Amino acid sequence: MSKSPEKKLVTLKSSDKEEFVVEESIAVTSETIKNIIEDCGLELIPLPNVDGKTLAKVIEYCTKHSTGSNDDSKFDDECLDTKQLSVLVDMLLAANYLNIKSLFEKVCTKIADRIKDMSVEEVREVFKIENDFTPEEEKKIRDEHAWAHE
Amino acid sequence: MSGDYLPQELLIQILLWLPPKSLLRFRCVSKSWCSLISSSNFIDIHTRNLPHVTNTRKLIRHCTTTSPREEVYSVFFDNQSSFDRDDDVKIDFPFTSRTKYRIVGSCNGLICLSDDAFSGYAYKIVLWNPSIRRKLTVPLPDIILKNMGYMFVLGFGFDCKANDYKIVRLSYKSARNTSTLPPLVEVYSVKTGAWRHISAPAPMCHISGYFWPQVFVNGAAHWVAYSLNCGQLRSLILSFDMCDEVFREIMLPGCLAGESPWYMGVVVIQDSLSVVDYDKSLNMLSVWVMKDYNVVESWTKQYNIDSEVGLGIMLGVRRNGEVLLTTRNEELVDYDMQTRGSMDLITGGVKNSFFVDTYKESFALLFEGGKTRI
């Protein structure tokens, strides 16, 4: 099988050793991968900061967007429609590491939309944040904009 | 790895898409979230992101005909095929009802009001951000002019370089049938909390319709204005750029230059500067949109509306293209250009008290304003 230049393939290897064979033209949607290929000319690119599950989704996104069609909002909603916020956060970290601006922004707005109406407790749970306020301190902050908690 | 640790610079990228109400609530999440959200750096970033936030709601203001009159602010979901009230947003006007205000303009959800149309003499200018319940009464300029004999024009907008909201005041000394030129120009900035003069020259034209809202678009405040040369009146649009604080003139399309400036008004349609030309019978109006800002050839006549009922003021356009305007009976209607049908939205308002703008939520006045009572 002859390989025409446009159909050059690269292999992306996730942190958990899963390998994905992808067209180079699609892989370079990621500025990070683009730089690695340009600087090192690798065909097998290790991505220790992204797990297989997340990488699969990112590749799916890049594939759909490489066709240049504008009909992607529906796909994006499906692709990013996940019950678990942690999956979205993983995608955010991956999009940041792989430097894919459009995906990064879409995931940001999606996460923002999901947490917009959450309570303080729910947000702490989502982002695994410990409450370091004393009850008095928290009440004081809360009272400064009490209406925002209604 | 999953979800446990989100570096602050990534967290900021998520937070800047949230509305102020959510962010003010999330100050309670932890100490680091609190100091992040309260920092002026974050507020600046959030403000700079506002032009990218999708705005799908409209804010409508009107006064009731009750005594004392009440100011009513309602928010509507501006969808393709529906225009329903957003009952989750409750806005209570925080200023005394004994003062009759008119709206000077609004920008990033910050509303500028003045009672100049009604009290004539000493007047008040107030700024109010309903989305974070902050208000500010603007001190009057130091220069005390003999108010009898002066006409004051106000403009309101945002300086994107300084990230600062500004009010510009032009004081025209009255003369027989018109006013003398040039006017005295002063600018107030929210961050400095003070008035000062500008270094650029004052405009050499007059402004009609002091009490109609001006519009803020493309970084500048705009008014319908006119110049008089040897008795020949020429209508134009005057602009004041909030960043460089310079006045400029924008030419109207040829057929409007000779029209009376008292029968024209400025409005913003889908982010473009537009002019409404009212027929003297008030049964007809036409709207011209400047498709490319400052390109005179790009003026395009976009709407022509006539009505036997009698028209009031053209206020704005919905996202689906339907026009929002008042009728002679002071009802706010939604007018469909295709079907030529109209639907009542709000009835029983005080004459000329209706105001429409995109509903925006920002942190304007978070530091400089005081809490509203409610």
PDB file of N, CA and C in Angstrom, chain B residues 118-156:
ATOM      1  N   PHE B 118     -36.279  66.084  33.890  1.00  0.00           N
ATOM      2  CA  PHE B 118     -37.422  66.462  34.707  1.00  0.00           C
ATOM      3  C   PHE B 118     -37.137  67.553  35.720  1.00  0.00           C
ATOM      4  N   SER B 119     -35.917  67.616  36.198  1.00  0.00           N
ATOM      5  CA  SER B 119     -35.673  68.629  37.217  1.00  0.00           C
ATOM      6  C   SER B 119     -35.008  69.858  36.636  1.00  0.00           C
ATOM      7  N   GLY B 120     -34.440  69.703  35.440  1.00  0.00           N
ATOM      8  CA  GLY B 120     -33.875  70.867  34.750  1.00  0.00           C
ATOM      9  C   GLY B 120     -32.782  71.590  35.486  1.00  0.00           C
ATOM     10  N   TYR B 121     -32.983  71.901  36.689  1.00  0.00           N
ATOM     11  CA  TYR B 121     -32.057  72.744  37.447  1.00  0.00           C
ATOM     12  C   TYR B 121     -30.866  71.938  37.955  1.00  0.00           C
ATOM     13  N   ALA B 122     -30.814  71.615  39.235  1.00  0.00           N
ATOM     14  CA  ALA B 122     -29.707  70.776  39.720  1.00  0.00           C
ATOM     15  C   ALA B 122     -30.093  69.340  39.465  1.00  0.00           C
ATOM     16  N   TYR B 123     -29.245  68.578  38.878  1.00  0.00           N
ATOM     17  CA  TYR B 123     -29.681  67.240  38.537  1.00  0.00           C
ATOM     18  C   TYR B 123     -28.745  66.159  39.069  1.00  0.00           C
ATOM     19  N   LYS B 124     -29.251  64.942  39.046  1.00  0.00           N
ATOM     20  CA  LYS B 124     -28.510  63.779  39.556  1.00  0.00           C
ATOM     21  C   LYS B 124     -28.122  62.862  38.403  1.00  0.00           C
ATOM     22  N   ILE B 125     -26.966  62.253  38.542  1.00  0.00           N
ATOM     23  CA  ILE B 125     -26.579  61.183  37.627  1.00  0.00           C
ATOM     24  C   ILE B 125     -26.255  59.975  38.500  1.00  0.00           C
ATOM     25  N   VAL B 126     -26.855  58.839  38.191  1.00  0.00           N
ATOM     26  CA  VAL B 126     -26.565  57.640  38.983  1.00  0.00           C
ATOM     27  C   VAL B 126     -26.148  56.497  38.072  1.00  0.00           C
ATOM     28  N   LEU B 127     -25.329  55.608  38.617  1.00  0.00           N
ATOM     29  CA  LEU B 127     -24.912  54.405  37.902  1.00  0.00           C
ATOM     30  C   LEU B 127     -25.396  53.205  38.698  1.00  0.00           C
ATOM     31  N   TRP B 128     -25.854  52.183  37.994  1.00  0.00           N
ATOM     32  CA  TRP B 128     -26.428  51.043  38.706  1.00  0.00           C
ATOM     33  C   TRP B 128     -26.149  49.764  37.940  1.00  0.00           C
ATOM     34  N   ASN B 129     -25.653  48.767  38.655  1.00  0.00           N
ATOM     35  CA  ASN B 129     -25.440  47.456  38.061  1.00  0.00           C
ATOM     36  C   ASN B 129     -26.403  46.483  38.730  1.00  0.00           C
ATOM     37  N   PRO B 130     -27.565  46.226  38.134  1.00  0.00           N
ATOM     38  CA  PRO B 130     -28.539  45.351  38.776  1.00  0.00           C
ATOM     39  C   PRO B 130     -28.045  43.914  38.962  1.00  0.00           C
ATOM     40  N   SER B 131     -27.124  43.447  38.125  1.00  0.00           N
ATOM     41  CA  SER B 131     -26.743  42.038  38.241  1.00  0.00           C
ATOM     42  C   SER B 131     -25.877  41.749  39.453  1.00  0.00           C
ATOM     43  N   ILE B 132     -25.221  42.754  40.032  1.00  0.00           N
ATOM     44  CA  ILE B 132     -24.503  42.517  41.290  1.00  0.00           C
ATOM     45  C   ILE B 132     -24.990  43.450  42.398  1.00  0.00           C
ATOM     46  N   ARG B 133     -26.086  44.148  42.130  1.00  0.00           N
ATOM     47  CA  ARG B 133     -26.720  45.016  43.139  1.00  0.00           C
ATOM     48  C   ARG B 133     -25.771  46.042  43.724  1.00  0.00           C
ATOM     49  N   ARG B 134     -25.175  46.793  42.842  1.00  0.00           N
ATOM     50  CA  ARG B 134     -24.279  47.865  43.249  1.00  0.00           C
ATOM     51  C   ARG B 134     -24.735  49.162  42.594  1.00  0.00           C
ATOM     52  N   LYS B 135     -24.615  50.259  43.321  1.00  0.00           N
ATOM     53  CA  LYS B 135     -25.014  51.538  42.737  1.00  0.00           C
ATOM     54  C   LYS B 135     -24.026  52.629  43.138  1.00  0.00           C
ATOM     55  N   LEU B 136     -24.114  53.729  42.422  1.00  0.00           N
ATOM     56  CA  LEU B 136     -23.210  54.842  42.694  1.00  0.00           C
ATOM     57  C   LEU B 136     -23.884  56.134  42.275  1.00  0.00           C
ATOM     58  N   THR B 137     -23.878  57.117  43.161  1.00  0.00           N
ATOM     59  CA  THR B 137     -24.375  58.436  42.766  1.00  0.00           C
ATOM     60  C   THR B 137     -23.153  59.246  42.347  1.00  0.00           C
ATOM     61  N   VAL B 138     -23.189  59.736  41.128  1.00  0.00           N
ATOM     62  CA  VAL B 138     -22.042  60.464  40.589  1.00  0.00           C
ATOM     63  C   VAL B 138     -22.042  61.889  41.126  1.00  0.00           C
ATOM     64  N   PRO B 139     -20.936  62.340  41.677  1.00  0.00           N
ATOM     65  CA  PRO B 139     -20.902  63.721  42.156  1.00  0.00           C
ATOM     66  C   PRO B 139     -20.970  64.669  40.960  1.00  0.00           C
ATOM     67  N   LEU B 140     -21.575  65.820  41.137  1.00  0.00           N
ATOM     68  CA  LEU B 140     -21.659  66.760  40.026  1.00  0.00           C
ATOM     69  C   LEU B 140     -20.295  67.399  39.786  1.00  0.00           C
ATOM     70  N   PRO B 141     -20.035  67.815  38.552  1.00  0.00           N
ATOM     71  CA  PRO B 141     -18.735  68.427  38.270  1.00  0.00           C
ATOM     72  C   PRO B 141     -18.497  69.666  39.135  1.00  0.00           C
ATOM     73  N   ASP B 142     -17.242  69.930  39.421  1.00  0.00           N
ATOM     74  CA  ASP B 142     -16.903  71.094  40.243  1.00  0.00           C
ATOM     75  C   ASP B 142     -17.330  72.403  39.624  1.00  0.00           C
ATOM     76  N   ILE B 143     -17.171  72.487  38.320  1.00  0.00           N
ATOM     77  CA  ILE B 143     -17.513  73.740  37.653  1.00  0.00           C
ATOM     78  C   ILE B 143     -19.013  73.948  37.795  1.00  0.00           C
ATOM     79  N   ILE B 144     -19.389  74.934  38.543  1.00  0.00           N
ATOM     80  CA  ILE B 144     -20.819  75.179  38.716  1.00  0.00           C
ATOM     81  C   ILE B 144     -21.243  76.223  37.710  1.00  0.00           C
ATOM     82  N   LEU B 145     -22.055  75.743  36.802  1.00  0.00           N
ATOM     83  CA  LEU B 145     -22.516  76.670  35.768  1.00  0.00           C
ATOM     84  C   LEU B 145     -23.879  77.189  36.150  1.00  0.00           C
ATOM     85  N   LYS B 146     -24.128  78.398  35.736  1.00  0.00           N
ATOM     86  CA  LYS B 146     -25.471  78.923  35.989  1.00  0.00           C
ATOM     87  C   LYS B 146     -26.394  78.049  35.167  1.00  0.00           C
ATOM     88  N   ASN B 147     -27.128  77.161  35.828  1.00  0.00           N
ATOM     89  CA  ASN B 147     -27.909  76.180  35.108  1.00  0.00           C
ATOM     90  C   ASN B 147     -28.953  76.785  34.198  1.00  0.00           C
ATOM     91  N   MET B 148     -29.434  77.912  34.577  1.00  0.00           N
ATOM     92  CA  MET B 148     -30.351  78.593  33.668  1.00  0.00           C
ATOM     93  C   MET B 148     -29.489  79.114  32.540  1.00  0.00           C
ATOM     94  N   GLY B 149     -29.796  78.697  31.347  1.00  0.00           N
ATOM     95  CA  GLY B 149     -28.975  79.182  30.256  1.00  0.00           C
ATOM     96  C   GLY B 149     -27.987  78.168  29.736  1.00  0.00           C
ATOM     97  N   TYR B 150     -27.985  76.968  30.311  1.00  0.00           N
ATOM     98  CA  TYR B 150     -27.111  75.928  29.793  1.00  0.00           C
ATOM     99  C   TYR B 150     -27.925  74.694  29.479  1.00  0.00           C
ATOM    100  N   MET B 151     -27.529  73.987  28.440  1.00  0.00           N
ATOM    101  CA  MET B 151     -28.138  72.704  28.137  1.00  0.00           C
ATOM    102  C   MET B 151     -27.060  71.646  28.265  1.00  0.00           C
ATOM    103  N   PHE B 152     -27.376  70.585  28.956  1.00  0.00           N
ATOM    104  CA  PHE B 152     -26.379  69.550  29.200  1.00  0.00           C
ATOM    105  C   PHE B 152     -26.680  68.287  28.412  1.00  0.00           C
ATOM    106  N   VAL B 153     -25.660  67.754  27.778  1.00  0.00           N
ATOM    107  CA  VAL B 153     -25.795  66.504  27.032  1.00  0.00           C
ATOM    108  C   VAL B 153     -24.896  65.476  27.704  1.00  0.00           C
ATOM    109  N   LEU B 154     -25.411  64.295  27.913  1.00  0.00           N
ATOM    110  CA  LEU B 154     -24.626  63.244  28.565  1.00  0.00           C
ATOM    111  C   LEU B 154     -24.348  62.079  27.630  1.00  0.00           C
ATOM    112  N   GLY B 155     -23.199  61.479  27.803  1.00  0.00           N
ATOM    113  CA  GLY B 155     -22.853  60.269  27.056  1.00  0.00           C
ATOM    114  C   GLY B 155     -22.249  59.281  28.046  1.00  0.00           C
ATOM    115  N   PHE B 156     -22.394  57.993  27.777  1.00  0.00           N
ATOM    116  CA  PHE B 156     -21.923  56.990  28.737  1.00  0.00           C
ATOM    117  C   PHE B 156     -21.329  55.793  28.011  1.00  0.00           C
TER     118      PHE B 156
END
